[in-house]
Amino acid sequence: MIAERRIPLIAAPMAGGASTPELAAAVSAEGGLGFLAAGYLSADALTAQIAGMRALTSEPFGVNLFVPGERRDLDLADYRARVEASAARHGAEAGSPSWDDDNYPAKVEVVIAERIPVVSFTFGLPDRSIVDRLHEAGSEVVATVTTPQEARAAADVEADLLCVQGMEAGGHRAVFNDDPTLPGGGQLFGLLAAIRLIQAEVDLPIIAAGGLVHGADVAAVLAAGAVSAQLGTAFLVCDEAGTQPMQRAEIAAGQRETALTRAFSGRPARGLVNRFLADNGDAPAAYPQLNNLTKPMRGAAGKAGDAELMSLWAGQTYARTRPLPAAELVRRLTEEARLALQQASARL
């Protein structure tokens, strides 16, 4: 289904509020594929978003699920004290550093019952039995991978497509097993290198993700063999996105560097460098405990407009984003990609 879309563009699922039914519907209606992000939602909230999406468009769309990892029982007392001190700046308290499964089993049942056209998974792989049930419901299954090893594992559970995430991508890295000794949780590959290495080992269609903000970027990954390009940061500043005003302002300013960090969630993610990120480079690999611990702080900082305590997720090329309505952005990206491919062809 993805390979048959009129426009080979996907609006990446961005959990935490940035992805909205309005954004996803606008991209799907324009011929691309919009995604809803189920991460952090309850099953009922996901069902409501699906209903909202279907009220806006009859075009296909996708839903992304977080696969829960193994529980890590770490002593987080020291980190909790740091978070409490930062949260107190805005009259907030630290959250509970508890582990949870993100309501994963219930949300799996939702996407199966709702017969979602495309279901993607991040942070790991679904059991083969879940893949089989999704196939029976008519869903295409996408596994998000960062290495050839993860790609081989995805092929083993019979995923239909691979979303290959390069290290340039904003937000959380999709690594299956977060190695606490490595900044990115695993080996880091740029997007084009990852595509080439994975294609050499796994014969599955590829969606390319990471640092794509211009039509020429889309053309590059299509030329490299991808069937579609997935863009997240580029859609963060669209009118329909639920991005917080302070994050929009920081992206528009384009002055901050990006870095990989575990500071906000305990899982490697790329965001704009601010005070909390810089001061907590030693954050433990404890997701989702740290995510729950810092949630009240991040929420209070967002309301107060304090960019130094927010998780400002963004890819390496964030400064080249354009604040446009989603449909207009899709059209512009498409035109730029066609021109780039024509120019490349003329050189050969």
Short mmCIF file of C-alpha atoms in Angstrom, two decimals:
data_model
loop_
_atom_site.label_atom_id
_atom_site.label_comp_id
_atom_site.label_asym_id
_atom_site.label_seq_id
_atom_site.Cartn_x
_atom_site.Cartn_y
_atom_site.Cartn_z
CA MET A 1 0.00 0.00 0.00
CA ILE A 2 2.79 2.44 0.88
CA ALA A 3 4.58 1.77 -2.38
CA GLU A 4 1.34 2.52 -4.24
CA ARG A 5 0.72 5.98 -2.79
CA ARG A 6 0.66 8.73 -5.42
CA ILE A 7 3.26 10.77 -3.52
CA PRO A 8 6.16 8.88 -1.84
CA LEU A 9 6.08 11.03 1.29
CA ILE A 10 5.18 10.03 4.85
CA ALA A 11 4.56 12.36 7.77
CA ALA A 12 6.44 10.62 10.57
CA PRO A 13 4.58 9.70 13.75
CA MET A 14 5.72 12.13 16.47
CA ALA A 15 4.50 11.15 19.92
CA GLY A 16 3.74 13.67 22.63
CA GLY A 17 1.25 15.81 20.74
CA ALA A 18 3.05 16.97 17.58
CA SER A 19 1.26 14.45 15.34
CA THR A 20 -2.43 15.30 15.09
CA PRO A 21 -5.33 13.88 13.05
CA GLU A 22 -5.39 17.20 11.17
CA LEU A 23 -1.73 16.90 10.16
CA ALA A 24 -2.01 13.24 9.19
CA ALA A 25 -5.22 13.82 7.24
CA ALA A 26 -3.75 16.72 5.29
CA VAL A 27 -0.76 14.64 4.19
CA SER A 28 -2.86 11.61 3.25
CA ALA A 29 -5.38 13.78 1.37
CA GLU A 30 -2.53 15.24 -0.70
CA GLY A 31 -1.45 11.75 -1.82
CA GLY A 32 1.19 10.99 0.79
CA LEU A 33 0.66 9.02 3.98
CA GLY A 34 -0.13 10.58 7.34
CA PHE A 35 0.59 8.84 10.64
CA LEU A 36 -0.92 8.97 14.09
CA ALA A 37 1.48 8.47 17.00
CA ALA A 38 0.06 6.10 19.62
CA GLY A 39 3.00 6.56 22.00
CA TYR A 40 1.96 7.84 25.46
CA LEU A 41 -1.76 7.61 24.59
CA SER A 42 -4.32 5.40 26.28
CA ALA A 43 -6.22 2.93 24.13
CA ASP A 44 -9.33 5.12 24.37
CA ALA A 45 -7.41 8.23 23.32
CA LEU A 46 -5.96 6.36 20.34
CA THR A 47 -9.44 5.19 19.34
CA ALA A 48 -10.65 8.79 19.50
CA GLN A 49 -7.78 9.99 17.30
CA ILE A 50 -8.53 7.28 14.75
CA ALA A 51 -12.17 8.37 14.66
CA GLY A 52 -11.06 11.97 14.24
CA MET A 53 -8.78 10.99 11.39
CA ARG A 54 -11.54 9.12 9.59
CA ALA A 55 -13.87 12.08 9.99
CA LEU A 56 -11.33 14.23 8.12
CA THR A 57 -10.40 11.93 5.23
CA SER A 58 -11.19 8.58 3.65
CA GLU A 59 -7.56 8.20 2.53
CA PRO A 60 -5.31 5.54 4.10
CA PHE A 61 -3.17 6.39 7.11
CA GLY A 62 -0.88 4.71 9.60
CA VAL A 63 -0.54 4.28 13.36
CA ASN A 64 2.77 3.86 15.17
CA LEU A 65 3.17 1.83 18.39
CA PHE A 66 5.98 1.79 20.96
CA VAL A 67 7.15 -1.74 21.74
CA PRO A 68 7.89 -2.01 25.48
CA GLY A 69 11.37 -3.09 26.47
CA GLU A 70 12.63 -5.04 29.43
CA ARG A 71 12.26 -3.42 32.82
CA ARG A 72 15.46 -2.01 34.32
CA ASP A 73 15.39 -1.48 38.07
CA LEU A 74 18.05 1.19 38.62
CA ASP A 75 18.66 3.46 41.58
CA LEU A 76 17.44 6.83 40.27
CA ALA A 77 17.60 8.77 43.55
CA ASP A 78 20.41 11.05 42.37
CA TYR A 79 18.73 11.81 39.07
CA ARG A 80 15.41 12.41 40.80
CA ALA A 81 17.06 15.08 42.95
CA ARG A 82 18.30 16.87 39.83
CA VAL A 83 14.86 16.77 38.24
CA GLU A 84 13.19 18.00 41.44
CA ALA A 85 15.54 21.00 41.57
CA SER A 86 14.78 21.90 37.95
CA ALA A 87 11.04 21.31 38.24
CA ALA A 88 10.86 23.58 41.29
CA ARG A 89 11.73 26.55 39.08
CA HIS A 90 8.14 26.47 37.85
CA GLY A 91 6.41 25.18 40.96
CA ALA A 92 6.31 21.57 39.71
CA GLU A 93 7.43 18.34 41.33
CA ALA A 94 9.25 15.39 39.84
CA GLY A 95 7.09 12.58 38.53
CA SER A 96 7.18 8.96 39.60
CA PRO A 97 10.09 7.07 37.95
CA SER A 98 7.88 4.08 37.25
CA TRP A 99 8.12 1.53 34.47
CA ASP A 100 5.11 0.92 32.21
CA ASP A 101 4.31 -0.84 28.95
CA ASP A 102 2.71 2.24 27.32
CA ASN A 103 -0.63 0.40 27.17
CA TYR A 104 0.90 -1.62 24.34
CA PRO A 105 -1.32 -4.76 24.47
CA ALA A 106 -4.52 -2.70 24.52
CA LYS A 107 -3.37 -0.51 21.64
CA VAL A 108 -2.42 -3.56 19.58
CA GLU A 109 -6.02 -4.69 19.96
CA VAL A 110 -7.23 -1.25 18.84
CA VAL A 111 -5.25 -1.20 15.59
CA ILE A 112 -6.33 -4.75 14.79
CA ALA A 113 -10.00 -4.05 15.51
CA GLU A 114 -9.88 -0.78 13.56
CA ARG A 115 -8.14 -2.47 10.62
CA ILE A 116 -5.57 0.31 10.29
CA PRO A 117 -4.04 0.28 6.77
CA VAL A 118 -0.44 0.65 8.00
CA VAL A 119 0.88 -0.17 11.48
CA SER A 120 4.49 0.62 12.35
CA PHE A 121 6.51 -0.34 15.41
CA THR A 122 9.33 1.50 17.18
CA PHE A 123 11.80 0.47 19.94
CA GLY A 124 11.52 -3.20 19.02
CA LEU A 125 9.53 -5.79 17.13
CA PRO A 126 6.05 -7.18 17.64
CA ASP A 127 5.68 -10.89 18.22
CA ARG A 128 5.15 -12.92 15.09
CA SER A 129 1.60 -13.71 16.29
CA ILE A 130 0.77 -9.99 16.30
CA VAL A 131 2.18 -9.58 12.78
CA ASP A 132 0.01 -12.50 11.64
CA ARG A 133 -3.11 -10.95 13.19
CA LEU A 134 -2.38 -7.60 11.58
CA HIS A 135 -1.95 -9.27 8.21
CA GLU A 136 -5.28 -11.02 8.71
CA ALA A 137 -6.83 -7.60 9.39
CA GLY A 138 -5.40 -6.28 6.12
CA SER A 139 -2.67 -4.11 7.66
CA GLU A 140 0.79 -3.51 6.27
CA VAL A 141 3.40 -3.92 9.00
CA VAL A 142 6.42 -1.60 9.20
CA ALA A 143 9.40 -2.19 11.50
CA THR A 144 11.59 0.81 12.34
CA VAL A 145 15.27 -0.21 12.30
CA THR A 146 18.67 1.44 12.67
CA THR A 147 21.11 -1.38 11.79
CA PRO A 148 21.39 -4.39 9.48
CA GLN A 149 21.04 -6.69 12.50
CA GLU A 150 17.70 -5.14 13.43
CA ALA A 151 16.61 -5.34 9.80
CA ARG A 152 17.31 -9.08 9.71
CA ALA A 153 15.28 -9.57 12.88
CA ALA A 154 12.40 -7.62 11.33
CA ALA A 155 12.49 -9.84 8.26
CA ASP A 156 12.31 -12.89 10.52
CA VAL A 157 8.95 -11.80 11.96
CA GLU A 158 7.73 -11.10 8.39
CA ALA A 159 7.40 -7.34 8.52
CA ASP A 160 6.31 -5.97 5.14
CA LEU A 161 8.55 -2.90 5.08
CA LEU A 162 11.46 -1.42 6.96
CA CYS A 163 11.59 2.19 8.11
CA VAL A 164 15.34 2.81 8.13
CA GLN A 165 16.21 5.57 10.59
CA GLY A 166 19.51 7.38 10.12
CA MET A 167 21.39 9.02 12.96
CA GLU A 168 20.35 12.45 11.62
CA ALA A 169 16.76 11.91 12.75
CA GLY A 170 15.17 14.01 15.45
CA GLY A 171 13.40 12.50 18.43
CA HIS A 172 13.95 9.03 19.82
CA ARG A 173 16.21 6.56 18.13
CA ALA A 174 14.47 3.30 17.32
CA VAL A 175 17.23 1.03 18.64
CA PHE A 176 15.85 -2.30 19.89
CA ASN A 177 18.35 -2.73 22.75
CA ASP A 178 19.70 0.50 24.23
CA ASP A 179 23.39 -0.02 25.02
CA PRO A 180 24.10 2.39 27.92
CA THR A 181 27.77 2.63 26.96
CA LEU A 182 27.00 4.23 23.58
CA PRO A 183 25.55 7.75 23.10
CA GLY A 184 23.10 6.54 20.47
CA GLY A 185 22.30 3.25 22.16
CA GLY A 186 23.94 1.35 19.32
CA GLN A 187 26.08 1.79 16.23
CA LEU A 188 25.37 5.07 14.42
CA PHE A 189 24.83 5.09 10.66
CA GLY A 190 23.98 8.02 8.45
CA LEU A 191 20.79 7.44 6.47
CA LEU A 192 22.33 6.69 3.07
CA ALA A 193 24.90 4.36 4.63
CA ALA A 194 22.17 2.56 6.58
CA ILE A 195 20.07 2.08 3.44
CA ARG A 196 23.00 0.66 1.51
CA LEU A 197 24.06 -1.74 4.27
CA ILE A 198 20.53 -2.96 4.95
CA GLN A 199 19.70 -3.44 1.28
CA ALA A 200 22.73 -5.69 0.98
CA GLU A 201 21.30 -8.07 3.59
CA VAL A 202 17.50 -7.81 3.57
CA ASP A 203 15.18 -7.86 0.57
CA LEU A 204 12.35 -5.71 1.90
CA PRO A 205 11.02 -2.33 0.70
CA ILE A 206 12.57 0.57 2.58
CA ILE A 207 11.15 3.80 3.93
CA ALA A 208 13.96 6.31 4.53
CA ALA A 209 13.92 8.55 7.61
CA GLY A 210 16.36 11.01 9.12
CA GLY A 211 17.27 14.60 8.30
CA LEU A 212 14.99 14.97 5.25
CA VAL A 213 13.58 18.49 4.95
CA HIS A 214 13.85 19.37 1.23
CA GLY A 215 12.64 17.75 -1.95
CA ALA A 216 16.24 17.14 -3.02
CA ASP A 217 16.61 15.02 0.14
CA VAL A 218 13.56 13.03 -0.91
CA ALA A 219 15.03 12.57 -4.39
CA ALA A 220 18.29 11.33 -2.89
CA VAL A 221 16.70 8.54 -0.86
CA LEU A 222 14.42 7.52 -3.71
CA ALA A 223 17.47 7.29 -5.95
CA ALA A 224 19.11 5.17 -3.25
CA GLY A 225 16.28 2.66 -3.51
CA ALA A 226 13.72 3.75 -0.92
CA VAL A 227 10.04 3.42 -1.85
CA SER A 228 9.12 6.42 0.29
CA ALA A 229 10.65 9.18 2.37
CA GLN A 230 9.50 9.76 5.94
CA LEU A 231 9.82 13.30 7.29
CA GLY A 232 9.25 14.32 10.90
CA THR A 233 11.04 17.56 11.73
CA ALA A 234 9.90 19.08 8.43
CA PHE A 235 6.26 18.66 9.53
CA LEU A 236 6.84 19.88 13.12
CA VAL A 237 6.37 23.48 12.01
CA CYS A 238 3.30 22.91 9.82
CA ASP A 239 0.13 24.75 10.77
CA GLU A 240 -1.66 21.51 11.65
CA ALA A 241 1.06 20.11 13.94
CA GLY A 242 0.54 20.15 17.70
CA THR A 243 4.09 21.41 18.33
CA GLN A 244 4.43 23.66 21.38
CA PRO A 245 4.94 27.38 20.64
CA MET A 246 8.36 27.52 22.33
CA GLN A 247 9.65 24.60 20.27
CA ARG A 248 8.37 26.27 17.10
CA ALA A 249 10.18 29.46 18.10
CA GLU A 250 13.46 27.64 18.77
CA ILE A 251 13.25 25.80 15.46
CA ALA A 252 12.54 29.06 13.65
CA ALA A 253 15.51 30.73 15.34
CA GLY A 254 17.79 27.94 14.11
CA GLN A 255 20.60 28.85 16.51
CA ARG A 256 21.02 25.74 18.64
CA GLU A 257 23.08 22.66 17.87
CA THR A 258 21.50 19.23 18.11
CA ALA A 259 22.77 16.31 20.16
CA LEU A 260 21.80 12.82 21.22
CA THR A 261 20.69 12.61 24.84
CA ARG A 262 19.01 10.38 27.41
CA ALA A 263 18.45 13.35 29.73
CA PHE A 264 14.68 13.64 29.31
CA SER A 265 13.52 10.07 28.79
CA GLY A 266 16.31 7.62 29.49
CA ARG A 267 16.38 6.58 25.84
CA PRO A 268 18.65 8.13 23.16
CA ALA A 269 16.95 10.96 21.30
CA ARG A 270 18.14 13.89 19.19
CA GLY A 271 17.09 17.35 20.24
CA LEU A 272 18.18 20.96 20.46
CA VAL A 273 20.87 21.49 23.06
CA ASN A 274 19.57 23.39 26.09
CA ARG A 275 20.64 23.67 29.72
CA PHE A 276 18.99 20.48 30.98
CA LEU A 277 20.38 18.43 28.10
CA ALA A 278 23.88 19.85 28.55
CA ASP A 279 23.90 19.34 32.32
CA ASN A 280 22.70 15.73 32.22
CA GLY A 281 24.87 13.97 29.70
CA ASP A 282 25.31 11.13 32.18
CA ALA A 283 21.59 10.29 32.36
CA PRO A 284 21.06 6.55 32.87
CA ALA A 285 19.53 4.27 30.24
CA ALA A 286 16.23 3.92 32.10
CA TYR A 287 13.27 4.32 29.75
CA PRO A 288 10.43 4.90 30.43
CA GLN A 289 11.29 5.59 34.09
CA LEU A 290 13.11 8.83 33.29
CA ASN A 291 10.41 9.87 30.85
CA ASN A 292 7.82 9.59 33.64
CA LEU A 293 10.18 11.28 36.10
CA THR A 294 10.71 14.39 33.93
CA LYS A 295 7.20 14.68 32.51
CA PRO A 296 5.85 17.23 35.06
CA MET A 297 9.01 19.34 34.65
CA ARG A 298 8.70 19.36 30.88
CA GLY A 299 5.02 20.21 31.04
CA ALA A 300 5.57 23.09 33.45
CA ALA A 301 8.46 24.42 31.35
CA GLY A 302 6.32 24.33 28.23
CA LYS A 303 3.55 26.34 29.90
CA ALA A 304 6.10 28.84 31.22
CA GLY A 305 7.89 29.14 27.89
CA ASP A 306 11.17 27.92 29.40
CA ALA A 307 13.11 26.37 26.54
CA GLU A 308 15.95 25.30 28.85
CA LEU A 309 13.91 22.54 30.51
CA MET A 310 11.92 21.28 27.50
CA SER A 311 12.67 18.28 25.31
CA LEU A 312 13.10 20.14 22.02
CA TRP A 313 13.27 17.16 19.66
CA ALA A 314 14.54 18.00 16.17
CA GLY A 315 16.72 16.49 13.45
CA GLN A 316 20.12 17.76 12.39
CA THR A 317 18.70 19.82 9.50
CA TYR A 318 15.94 21.47 11.55
CA ALA A 319 17.07 25.00 10.66
CA ARG A 320 16.02 24.42 7.05
CA THR A 321 12.37 23.67 7.84
CA ARG A 322 9.57 25.81 6.44
CA PRO A 323 6.40 26.78 8.36
CA LEU A 324 3.73 25.94 5.79
CA PRO A 325 0.34 24.22 5.73
CA ALA A 326 0.98 20.49 5.39
CA ALA A 327 -0.62 20.14 1.96
CA GLU A 328 1.48 23.00 0.60
CA LEU A 329 4.63 21.47 2.06
CA VAL A 330 3.86 18.13 0.40
CA ARG A 331 3.36 19.88 -2.95
CA ARG A 332 6.56 21.87 -2.61
CA LEU A 333 8.60 18.82 -1.59
CA THR A 334 7.22 16.92 -4.57
CA GLU A 335 8.12 19.69 -7.01
CA GLU A 336 11.61 20.00 -5.54
CA ALA A 337 12.17 16.24 -5.73
CA ARG A 338 11.14 16.12 -9.39
CA LEU A 339 13.46 18.99 -10.23
CA ALA A 340 16.35 17.40 -8.34
CA LEU A 341 15.89 14.10 -10.18
CA GLN A 342 15.76 15.91 -13.53
CA GLN A 343 18.95 17.79 -12.73
CA ALA A 344 20.69 14.59 -11.64
CA SER A 345 19.57 12.79 -14.78
CA ALA A 346 20.93 15.60 -16.92
CA ARG A 347 24.36 15.11 -15.37
CA LEU A 348 24.53 11.42 -16.33
#
